[in-house]
XYZ file of C-alpha atoms in Angstrom:
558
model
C -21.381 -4.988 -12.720
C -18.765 -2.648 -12.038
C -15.143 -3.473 -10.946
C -15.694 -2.589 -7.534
C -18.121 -5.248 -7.164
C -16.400 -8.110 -8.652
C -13.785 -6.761 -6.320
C -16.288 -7.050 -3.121
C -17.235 -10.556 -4.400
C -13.815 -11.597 -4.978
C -12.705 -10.589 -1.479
C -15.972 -12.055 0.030
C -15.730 -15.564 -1.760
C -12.022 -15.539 -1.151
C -12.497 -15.208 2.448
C -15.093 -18.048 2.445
C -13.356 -20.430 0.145
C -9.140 -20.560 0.841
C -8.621 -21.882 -2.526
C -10.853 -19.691 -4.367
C -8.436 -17.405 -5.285
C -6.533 -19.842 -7.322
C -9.223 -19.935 -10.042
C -10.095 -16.538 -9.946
C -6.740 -14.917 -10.022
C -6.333 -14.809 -13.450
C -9.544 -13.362 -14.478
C -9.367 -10.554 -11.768
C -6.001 -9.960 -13.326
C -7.937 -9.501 -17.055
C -10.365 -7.453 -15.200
C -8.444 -4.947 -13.353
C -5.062 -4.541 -14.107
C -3.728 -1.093 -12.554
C -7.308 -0.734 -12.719
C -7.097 2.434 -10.694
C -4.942 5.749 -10.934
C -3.996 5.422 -6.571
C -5.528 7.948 -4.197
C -4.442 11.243 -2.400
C -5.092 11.609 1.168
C -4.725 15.168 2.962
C -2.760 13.914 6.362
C -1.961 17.538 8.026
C -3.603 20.814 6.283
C -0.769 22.357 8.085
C 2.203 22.155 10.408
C 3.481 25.195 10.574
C 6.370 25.125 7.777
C 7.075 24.726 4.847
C 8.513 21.113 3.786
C 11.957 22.023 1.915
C 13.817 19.275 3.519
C 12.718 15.750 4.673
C 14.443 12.889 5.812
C 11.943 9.493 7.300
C 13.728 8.286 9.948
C 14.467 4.475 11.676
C 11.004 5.044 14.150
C 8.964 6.093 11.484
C 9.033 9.644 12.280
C 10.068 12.137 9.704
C 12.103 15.066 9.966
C 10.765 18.137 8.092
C 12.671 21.727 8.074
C 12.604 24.655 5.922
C 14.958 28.020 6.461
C 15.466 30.052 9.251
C 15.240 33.756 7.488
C 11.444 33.724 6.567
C 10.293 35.403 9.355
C 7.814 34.014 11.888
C 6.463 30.625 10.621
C 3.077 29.365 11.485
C 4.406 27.066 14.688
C 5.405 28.446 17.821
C 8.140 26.836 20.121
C 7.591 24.952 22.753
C 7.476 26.327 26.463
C 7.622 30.036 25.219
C 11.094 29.069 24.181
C 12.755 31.660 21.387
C 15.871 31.199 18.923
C 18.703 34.240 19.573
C 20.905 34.521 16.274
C 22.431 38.444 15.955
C 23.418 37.271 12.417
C 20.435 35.959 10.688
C 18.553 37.845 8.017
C 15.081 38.410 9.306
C 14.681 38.080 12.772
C 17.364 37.954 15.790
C 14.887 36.967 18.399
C 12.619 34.502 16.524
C 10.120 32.263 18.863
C 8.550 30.311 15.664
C 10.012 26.631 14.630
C 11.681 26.042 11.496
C 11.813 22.124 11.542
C 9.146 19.937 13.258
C 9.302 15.856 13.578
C 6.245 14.381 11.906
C 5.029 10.807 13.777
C 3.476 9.145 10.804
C 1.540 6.712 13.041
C -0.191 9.143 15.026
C -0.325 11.827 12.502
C 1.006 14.042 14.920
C 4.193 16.539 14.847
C 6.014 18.838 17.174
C 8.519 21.598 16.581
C 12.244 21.233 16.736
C 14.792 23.994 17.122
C 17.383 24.941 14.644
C 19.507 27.923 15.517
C 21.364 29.144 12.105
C 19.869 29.112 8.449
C 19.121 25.669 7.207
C 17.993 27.178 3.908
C 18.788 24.720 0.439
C 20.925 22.700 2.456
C 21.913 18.748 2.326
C 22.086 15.558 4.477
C 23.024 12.072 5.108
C 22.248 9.155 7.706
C 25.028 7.389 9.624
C 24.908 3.926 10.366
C 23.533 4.542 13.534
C 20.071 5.891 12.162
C 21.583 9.582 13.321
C 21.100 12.301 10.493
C 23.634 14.729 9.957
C 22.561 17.922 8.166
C 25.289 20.239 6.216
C 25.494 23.494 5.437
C 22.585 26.546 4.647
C 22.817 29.772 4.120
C 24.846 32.609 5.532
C 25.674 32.114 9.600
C 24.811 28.039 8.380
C 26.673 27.506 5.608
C 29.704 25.765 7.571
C 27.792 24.144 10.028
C 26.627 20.685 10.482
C 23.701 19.782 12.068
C 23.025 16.010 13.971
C 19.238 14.713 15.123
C 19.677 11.311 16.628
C 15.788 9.609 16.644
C 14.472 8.872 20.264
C 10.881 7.149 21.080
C 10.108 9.810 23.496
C 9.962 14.077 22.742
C 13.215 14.464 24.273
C 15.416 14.902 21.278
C 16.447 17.850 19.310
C 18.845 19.249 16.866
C 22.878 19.285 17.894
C 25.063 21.947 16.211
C 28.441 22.354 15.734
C 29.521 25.808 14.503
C 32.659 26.053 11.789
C 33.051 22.179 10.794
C 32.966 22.283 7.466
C 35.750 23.491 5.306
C 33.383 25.636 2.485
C 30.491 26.935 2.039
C 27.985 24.442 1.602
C 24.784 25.623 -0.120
C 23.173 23.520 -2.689
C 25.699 20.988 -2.059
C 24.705 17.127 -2.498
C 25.628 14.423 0.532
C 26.494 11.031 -0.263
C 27.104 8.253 2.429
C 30.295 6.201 1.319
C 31.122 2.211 2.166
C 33.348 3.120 5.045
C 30.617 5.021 6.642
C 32.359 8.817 5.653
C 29.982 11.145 4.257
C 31.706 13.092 1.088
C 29.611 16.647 0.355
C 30.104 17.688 -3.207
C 29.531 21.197 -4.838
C 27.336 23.673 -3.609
C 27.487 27.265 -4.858
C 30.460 28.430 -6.171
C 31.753 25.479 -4.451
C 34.165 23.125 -6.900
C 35.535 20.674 -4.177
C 34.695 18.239 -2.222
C 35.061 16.803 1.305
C 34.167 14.120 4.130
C 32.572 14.056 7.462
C 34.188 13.356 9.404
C 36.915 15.361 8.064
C 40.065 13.941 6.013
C 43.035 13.765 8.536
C 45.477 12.928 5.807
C 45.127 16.574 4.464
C 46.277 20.124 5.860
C 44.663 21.063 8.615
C 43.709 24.808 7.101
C 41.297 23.498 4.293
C 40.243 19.902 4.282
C 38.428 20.285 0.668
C 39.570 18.444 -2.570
C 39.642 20.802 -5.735
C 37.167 19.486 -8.147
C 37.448 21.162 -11.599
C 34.308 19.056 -13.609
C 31.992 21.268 -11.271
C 33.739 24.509 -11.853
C 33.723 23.312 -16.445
C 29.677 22.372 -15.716
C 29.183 25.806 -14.625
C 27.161 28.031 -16.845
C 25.502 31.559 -16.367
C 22.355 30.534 -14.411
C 24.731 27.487 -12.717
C 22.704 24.594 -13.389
C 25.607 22.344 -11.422
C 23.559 22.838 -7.929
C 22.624 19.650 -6.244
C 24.664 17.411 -8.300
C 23.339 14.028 -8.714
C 25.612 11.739 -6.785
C 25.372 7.913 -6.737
C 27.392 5.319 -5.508
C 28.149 2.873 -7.438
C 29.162 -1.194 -7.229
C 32.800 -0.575 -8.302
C 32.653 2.185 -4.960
C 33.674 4.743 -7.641
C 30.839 7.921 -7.630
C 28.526 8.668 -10.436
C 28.502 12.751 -10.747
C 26.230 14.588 -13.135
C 26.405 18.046 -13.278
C 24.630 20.495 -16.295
C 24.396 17.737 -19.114
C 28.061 16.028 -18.367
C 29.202 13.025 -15.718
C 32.151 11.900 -14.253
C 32.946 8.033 -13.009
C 34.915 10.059 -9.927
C 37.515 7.800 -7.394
C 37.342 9.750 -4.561
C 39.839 8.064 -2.641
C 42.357 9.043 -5.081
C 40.613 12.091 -6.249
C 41.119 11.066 -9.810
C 38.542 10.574 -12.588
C 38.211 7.565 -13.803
C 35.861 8.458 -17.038
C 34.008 10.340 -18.197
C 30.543 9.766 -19.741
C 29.127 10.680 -23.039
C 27.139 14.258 -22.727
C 23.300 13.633 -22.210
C 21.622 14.480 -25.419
C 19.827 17.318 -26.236
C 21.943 19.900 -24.590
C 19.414 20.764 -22.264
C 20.566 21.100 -17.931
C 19.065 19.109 -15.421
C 20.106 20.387 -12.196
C 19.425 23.092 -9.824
C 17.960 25.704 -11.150
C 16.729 23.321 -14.213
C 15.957 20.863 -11.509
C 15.093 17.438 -12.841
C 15.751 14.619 -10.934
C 17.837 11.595 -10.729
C 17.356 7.870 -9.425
C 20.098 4.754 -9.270
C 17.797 2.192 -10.336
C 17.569 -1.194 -8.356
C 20.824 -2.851 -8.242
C 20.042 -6.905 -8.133
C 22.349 -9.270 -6.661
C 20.315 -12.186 -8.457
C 22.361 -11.390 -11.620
C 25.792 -13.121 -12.591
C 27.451 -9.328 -12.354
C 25.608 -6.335 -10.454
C 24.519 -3.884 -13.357
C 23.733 0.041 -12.463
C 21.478 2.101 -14.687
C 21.153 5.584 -13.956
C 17.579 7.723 -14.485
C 17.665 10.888 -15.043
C 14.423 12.981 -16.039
C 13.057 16.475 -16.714
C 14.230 19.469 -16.127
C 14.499 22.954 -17.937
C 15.333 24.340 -20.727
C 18.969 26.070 -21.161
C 17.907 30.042 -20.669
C 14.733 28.887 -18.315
C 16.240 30.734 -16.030
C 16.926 33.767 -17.256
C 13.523 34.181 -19.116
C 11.390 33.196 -16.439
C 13.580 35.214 -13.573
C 14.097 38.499 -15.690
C 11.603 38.160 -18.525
C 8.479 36.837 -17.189
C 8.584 34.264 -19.830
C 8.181 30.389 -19.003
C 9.651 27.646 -21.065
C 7.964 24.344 -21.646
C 9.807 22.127 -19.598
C 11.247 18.790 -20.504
C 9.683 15.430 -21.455
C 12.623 13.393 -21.301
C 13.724 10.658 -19.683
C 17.388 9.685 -19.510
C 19.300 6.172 -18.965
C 23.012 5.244 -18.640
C 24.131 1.775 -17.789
C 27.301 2.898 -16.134
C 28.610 -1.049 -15.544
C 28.561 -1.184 -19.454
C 32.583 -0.666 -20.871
C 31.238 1.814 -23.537
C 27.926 3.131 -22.295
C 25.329 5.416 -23.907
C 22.397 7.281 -23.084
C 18.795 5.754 -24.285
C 16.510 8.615 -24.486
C 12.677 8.212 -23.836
C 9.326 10.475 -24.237
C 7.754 10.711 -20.350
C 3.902 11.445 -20.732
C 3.948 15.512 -19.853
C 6.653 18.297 -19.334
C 8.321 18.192 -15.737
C 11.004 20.344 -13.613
C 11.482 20.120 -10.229
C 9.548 16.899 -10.102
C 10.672 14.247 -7.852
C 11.687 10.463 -8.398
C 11.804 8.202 -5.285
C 12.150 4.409 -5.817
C 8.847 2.402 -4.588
C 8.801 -0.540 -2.568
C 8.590 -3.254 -5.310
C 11.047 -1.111 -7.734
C 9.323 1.229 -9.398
C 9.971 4.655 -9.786
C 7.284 7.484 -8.901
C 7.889 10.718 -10.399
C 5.604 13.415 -8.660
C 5.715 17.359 -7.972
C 6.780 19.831 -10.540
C 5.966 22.239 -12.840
C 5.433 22.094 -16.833
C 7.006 25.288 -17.362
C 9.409 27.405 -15.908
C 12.216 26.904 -13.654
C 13.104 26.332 -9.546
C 13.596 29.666 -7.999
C 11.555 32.111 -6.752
C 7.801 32.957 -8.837
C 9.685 30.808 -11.585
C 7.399 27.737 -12.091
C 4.188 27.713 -13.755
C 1.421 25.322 -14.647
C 1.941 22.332 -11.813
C 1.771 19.211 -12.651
C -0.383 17.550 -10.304
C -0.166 14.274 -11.592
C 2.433 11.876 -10.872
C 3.856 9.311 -12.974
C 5.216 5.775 -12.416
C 7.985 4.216 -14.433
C 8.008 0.367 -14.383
C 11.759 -0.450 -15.701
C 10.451 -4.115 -16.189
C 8.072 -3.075 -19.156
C 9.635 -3.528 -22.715
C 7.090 -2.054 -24.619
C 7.162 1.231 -23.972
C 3.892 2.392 -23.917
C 3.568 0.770 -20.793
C 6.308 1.859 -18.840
C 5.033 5.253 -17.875
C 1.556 4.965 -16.323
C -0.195 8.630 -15.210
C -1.923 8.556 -11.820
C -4.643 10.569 -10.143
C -4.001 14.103 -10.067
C -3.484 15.856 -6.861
C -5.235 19.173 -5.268
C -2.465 21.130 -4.166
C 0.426 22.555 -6.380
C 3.885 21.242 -5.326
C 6.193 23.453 -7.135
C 9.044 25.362 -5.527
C 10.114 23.803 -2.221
C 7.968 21.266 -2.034
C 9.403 17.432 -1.427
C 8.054 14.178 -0.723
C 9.341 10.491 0.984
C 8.432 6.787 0.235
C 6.721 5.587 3.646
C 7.075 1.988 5.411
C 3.446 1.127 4.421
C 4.655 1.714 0.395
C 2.888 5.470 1.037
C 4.620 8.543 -1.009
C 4.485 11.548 1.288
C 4.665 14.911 0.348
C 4.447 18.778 1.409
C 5.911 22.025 0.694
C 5.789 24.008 -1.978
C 7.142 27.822 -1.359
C 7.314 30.314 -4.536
C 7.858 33.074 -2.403
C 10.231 34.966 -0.332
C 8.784 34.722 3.365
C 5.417 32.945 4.086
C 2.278 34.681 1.509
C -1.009 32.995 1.442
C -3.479 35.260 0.143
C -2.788 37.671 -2.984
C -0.821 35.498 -5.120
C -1.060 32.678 -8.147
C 0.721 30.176 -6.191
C 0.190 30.617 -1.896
C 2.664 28.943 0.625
C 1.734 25.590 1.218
C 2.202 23.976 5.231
C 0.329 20.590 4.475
C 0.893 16.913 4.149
C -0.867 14.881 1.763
C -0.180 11.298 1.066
C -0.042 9.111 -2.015
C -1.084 5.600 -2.039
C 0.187 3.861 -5.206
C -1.920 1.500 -7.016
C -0.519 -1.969 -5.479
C -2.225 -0.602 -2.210
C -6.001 -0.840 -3.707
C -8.162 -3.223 -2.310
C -8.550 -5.453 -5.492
C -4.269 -6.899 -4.767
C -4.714 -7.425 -1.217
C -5.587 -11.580 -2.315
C -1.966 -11.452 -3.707
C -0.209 -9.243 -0.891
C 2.164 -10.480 1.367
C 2.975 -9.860 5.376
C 6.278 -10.406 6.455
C 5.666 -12.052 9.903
C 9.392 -12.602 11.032
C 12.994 -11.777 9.803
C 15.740 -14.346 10.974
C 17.434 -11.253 12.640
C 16.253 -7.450 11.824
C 20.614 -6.931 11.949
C 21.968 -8.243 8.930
C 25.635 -9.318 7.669
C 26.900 -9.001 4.270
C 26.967 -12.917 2.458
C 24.990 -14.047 5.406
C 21.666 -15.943 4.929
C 18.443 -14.731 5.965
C 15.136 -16.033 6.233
C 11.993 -14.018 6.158
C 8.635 -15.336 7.003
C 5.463 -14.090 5.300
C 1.766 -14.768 4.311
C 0.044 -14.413 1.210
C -3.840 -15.284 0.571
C -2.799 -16.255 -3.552
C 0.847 -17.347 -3.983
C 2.027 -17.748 -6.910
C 5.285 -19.303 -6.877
C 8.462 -18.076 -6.387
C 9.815 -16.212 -9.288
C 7.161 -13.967 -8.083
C 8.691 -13.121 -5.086
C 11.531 -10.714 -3.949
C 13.096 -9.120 -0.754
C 14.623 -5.808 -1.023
C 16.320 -2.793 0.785
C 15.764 0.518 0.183
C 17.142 3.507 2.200
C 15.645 6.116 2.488
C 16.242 9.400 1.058
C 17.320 12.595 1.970
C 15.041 14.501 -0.242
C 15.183 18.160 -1.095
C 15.482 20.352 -4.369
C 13.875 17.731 -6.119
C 16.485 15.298 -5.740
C 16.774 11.916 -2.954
C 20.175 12.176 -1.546
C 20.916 8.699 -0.510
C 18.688 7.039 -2.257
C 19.192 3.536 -3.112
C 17.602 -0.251 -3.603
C 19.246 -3.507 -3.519
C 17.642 -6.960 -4.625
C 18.920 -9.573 -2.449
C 19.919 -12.651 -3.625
C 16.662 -15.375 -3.439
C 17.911 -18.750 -2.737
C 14.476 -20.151 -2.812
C 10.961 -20.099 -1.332
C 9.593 -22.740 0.891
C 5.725 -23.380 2.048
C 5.454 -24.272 6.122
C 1.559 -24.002 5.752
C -1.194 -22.828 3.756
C -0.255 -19.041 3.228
C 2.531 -19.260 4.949
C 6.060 -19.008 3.517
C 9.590 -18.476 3.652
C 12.046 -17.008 2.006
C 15.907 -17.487 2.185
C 18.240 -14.916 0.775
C 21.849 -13.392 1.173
C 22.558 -10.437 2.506
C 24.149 -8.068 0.642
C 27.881 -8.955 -1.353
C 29.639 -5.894 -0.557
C 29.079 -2.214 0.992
C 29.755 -1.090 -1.968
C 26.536 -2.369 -3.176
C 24.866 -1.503 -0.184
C 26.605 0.692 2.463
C 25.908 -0.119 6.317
C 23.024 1.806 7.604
C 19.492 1.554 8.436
C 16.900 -0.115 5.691
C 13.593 -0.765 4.847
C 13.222 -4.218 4.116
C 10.027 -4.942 1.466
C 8.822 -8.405 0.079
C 7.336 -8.277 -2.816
C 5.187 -10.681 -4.162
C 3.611 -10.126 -8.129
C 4.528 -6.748 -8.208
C 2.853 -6.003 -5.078
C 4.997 -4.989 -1.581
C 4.353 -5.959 1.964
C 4.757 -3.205 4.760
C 8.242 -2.582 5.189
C 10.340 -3.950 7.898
C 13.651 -1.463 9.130
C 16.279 -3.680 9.706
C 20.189 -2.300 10.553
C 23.247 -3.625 8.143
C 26.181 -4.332 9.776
């Protein structure tokens, strides 16, 4: 009998008998533990462009743009409608899109307009759910860009020409506890600054000198995209090359700085491996902060993949810095395959995915070779650590350069992109320009957990207060008890170069769990301590119960 059956039988008997499942649990558990390796599901063979940049939005839409100086892309404008830019690179009348907003309920899209070069830019969301986009390439690199989400197909992109102080390309956005946005780095860029702009500095440049990024830069950079992540002190975490800062940006002082990452190796842009905060839980006496980084490329990937034709092995590490600790060092560990410009986004119930990438190579243009099509998830939990890195089912389609992917409100991983070349090539080459969606359904999505998944069926009040209690109701066919249980934030990221801007989890405090019926439960937890720990903004709320989440629920913090 194969596990499919005794999970048919389970489901069936379940179904028939409410208490069923409380016997039965544990064996299923014996039986098919991560029994399966998730699924891929192609959503969109194309839409047009290429997915560089993504962002999911507050109405479950997602916002997907590339670069304006490809040429013609594969997607029209609306109405016969045409971009005019004298300045940009490839075409001065251009009637194609560059950005589209994805509805991932209908699994339907339409174009957007962007009218200067988005290309390798950054972004952030404002409290308000409104993204603001900074910087791109040439007539784009000072601009900032603002899409505020509507329920109808009335909005579009806002611009505003000249507003940033520098150039911003491959710069990294942060959103800060006051709301700000700081922007750090970006080529040949070793400053920093806010939107909205500083007031307390001279009104001719509004950028803060930054010399760490201007010592991490080496002769293929490797300093682009910095990883940037807030931490519970509201000082920054900033890793650039293989050296970090502890950065106070209010004073523009640094704090400390943190022991070099061994092995010598870079591990940003054009290395490209990624970086996640992992979950910060308020159930502990004192808020700890761990940061993951992973992959990347060798030092001289660069060089001998971009003028040699030669393509490193990647790397197989993985990272970790407890940055609360008084004296912290890195602990170094083996991930199961090479990886560079793979990407790490948090999952609903705290794991990390790591998918996308290459096992050789470097980002940039024809530099990656051999994709890795099959992702990887990290469970932080695990002590032994043979089980902390689990290897899912591979995918079809490459994701190498370009490409990005987004954690959905159903506990999805989205994905697209993936853009070796200069303009859009198809045909005639080892790695064609990729326009399509695909979708990856973890493993706590399979039918054999649904017994032990939960459905929240009401939050107290989808605004929430820091220190303010919160109740949310939810179902579950097999509860366990509730240590099993936990409610969590996570925003969303901002996800581009192979790194999610923004990114960031918080485990509220659990005051307790309390049956009203059979199935039926509630939870009561705080919300957040500080906005340090979790800066106002729109979140996806998850409950997780055994490991496993519910849908997510977006709820505003105020």
């Amino acid at each position: 009998m194969n596990s499919i059956t005794l999970t048919l039988i389970f489901l069936i008997l379940s179904s028939l008998i409410p208490h069923f499942h409380l016997t039965l649990s544990s064996s299923l558990s014996f039986l098919l533990p991560f029994s399966n390796q998730g699924k891929w599901q192609l959503l969109q063979p194309t839409i047009g462009i290429s997915a560089m940049h993504m962002q999911l939005t507050r109405n479950d839409k997602i916002i997907i743009f590339d670069r304006t100086d490809f040429g013609p892309s594969n997607l029209p404008l609306p109405n016969g409608s045409c971009r005019m830019d004298p300045f940009d690179t490839a075409l001065t009348t251009d009637c194609t899109a560059h950005s589209v907003i994805y509805d991932i309920i209908s699994n339907t899209f339409r174009p957007l307009t962007v009218q200067t070069d988005t290309w390798c830019s950054s972004g952030s969301v404002l409290p308000n759910g409104t993204l603001v986009q900074t910087g791109g390439f040439n007539d784009g690199e000072r601009r900032i860009r603002m899409f505020t989400p509507c329920f109808d197909n009335t909005c579009d992109w806002i611009e505003f020409p000249s507003y940033l102080s520098e150039r911003r390309w491959y710069a990294t956005n942060q959103i800060l506890p006051d709301s700000r946005i700081i922007i750090i780095g970006g080529r040949r860029q070793f400053n920093y600054e806010f939107v909205p702009k500083e007031t307390t500095v001279s009104s001719s440049s509004s950028s803060i000198h930054l010399p760490f990024l201007q010592e991490t830069n080496d002769p293929s950079e490797n300093n682009l995209y910095p990883f940037v992540h807030l931490l519970p002190d509201g000082n920054l975490f900033v890793f650039a090359n293989t050296r970090s800062i502890l950065l106070d940006y209010k004073n523009n002082v640094i704090v400390k700085e943190f022991p070099e990452i061994p092995g010598g190796d870079p591990h940003n842009y054009p290395s490209s491996g990624s970086s996640v905060l992992l979950p910060l839980d308020e159930n502990l006496a004192s808020v700890e902060a761990t940061v993951m980084i992973c992959g990347g490329a060798p030092r001289g990937s660069f060089e001998a993949a971009s003028k040699q034709n030669t393509f490193m092995k990647a790397l197989t590490t993985c990272g970790f810095l407890k940055v609360t600790d008084s004296n912290p060092s890195w602990v170094m560990e083996e991930m199961p395959m090479e990886r560079v410009m793979g990407d790490m986004l948090i999952l609903p119930n705290g794991n990390v995915i790591i998918i996308n990438g290459a096992g050789s190579g470097t980002a940039g243009w024809e530099n990656g070779r051999q994709p890795v099509l099959t992702p990887v998830i990290f469970r932080s939990s695990e002590t032994e650590l043979s089980k902390r890195y689990s290897v899912m089912s591979p995918a079809y389609r490459p994701r190498l350069y370009h490409s990005s992917a987004v954690v959905l409100k159903d506990g999805r991983v989205l994905v697209g992109g993936s853009n070796p070349h200069v303009y859009y090539n198809f045909t005639g080459v080892e790695f064609p320009t990729d326009l399509s969606l695909e979708a990856f359904s973890p493993p706590y999505m399979s039918p054999e957990f649904f017994p032990i998944r939960p459905t929240i069926r009401h939050i107290t009040n989808t605004i929430l207060g820091y220190r303010v209690f919160y109740y949310v109701t939810f179902t579950v066919g097999n509860f366990g008890s509730a240590s099993d249980v936990s409610v969590r934030l996570l925003a969303p990221s901002f996800t581009t170069h192979s790194y999610g801007m923004n990114q960031r989890m918080v485990v509220l405090k659990l005051i307790g769990v309390t049956m009203v019926n059979l199935e039926t439960y509630y939870a009561t937890v705080l919300g957040p301590s500080t906005q340090e720990i979790a800066p106002p903004g729109y979140y996806l709320l998850f409950l997780v119960h055994k490991g496993v989440p519910s849908f997510g629920e977006w709820v505003q913090l105020m």
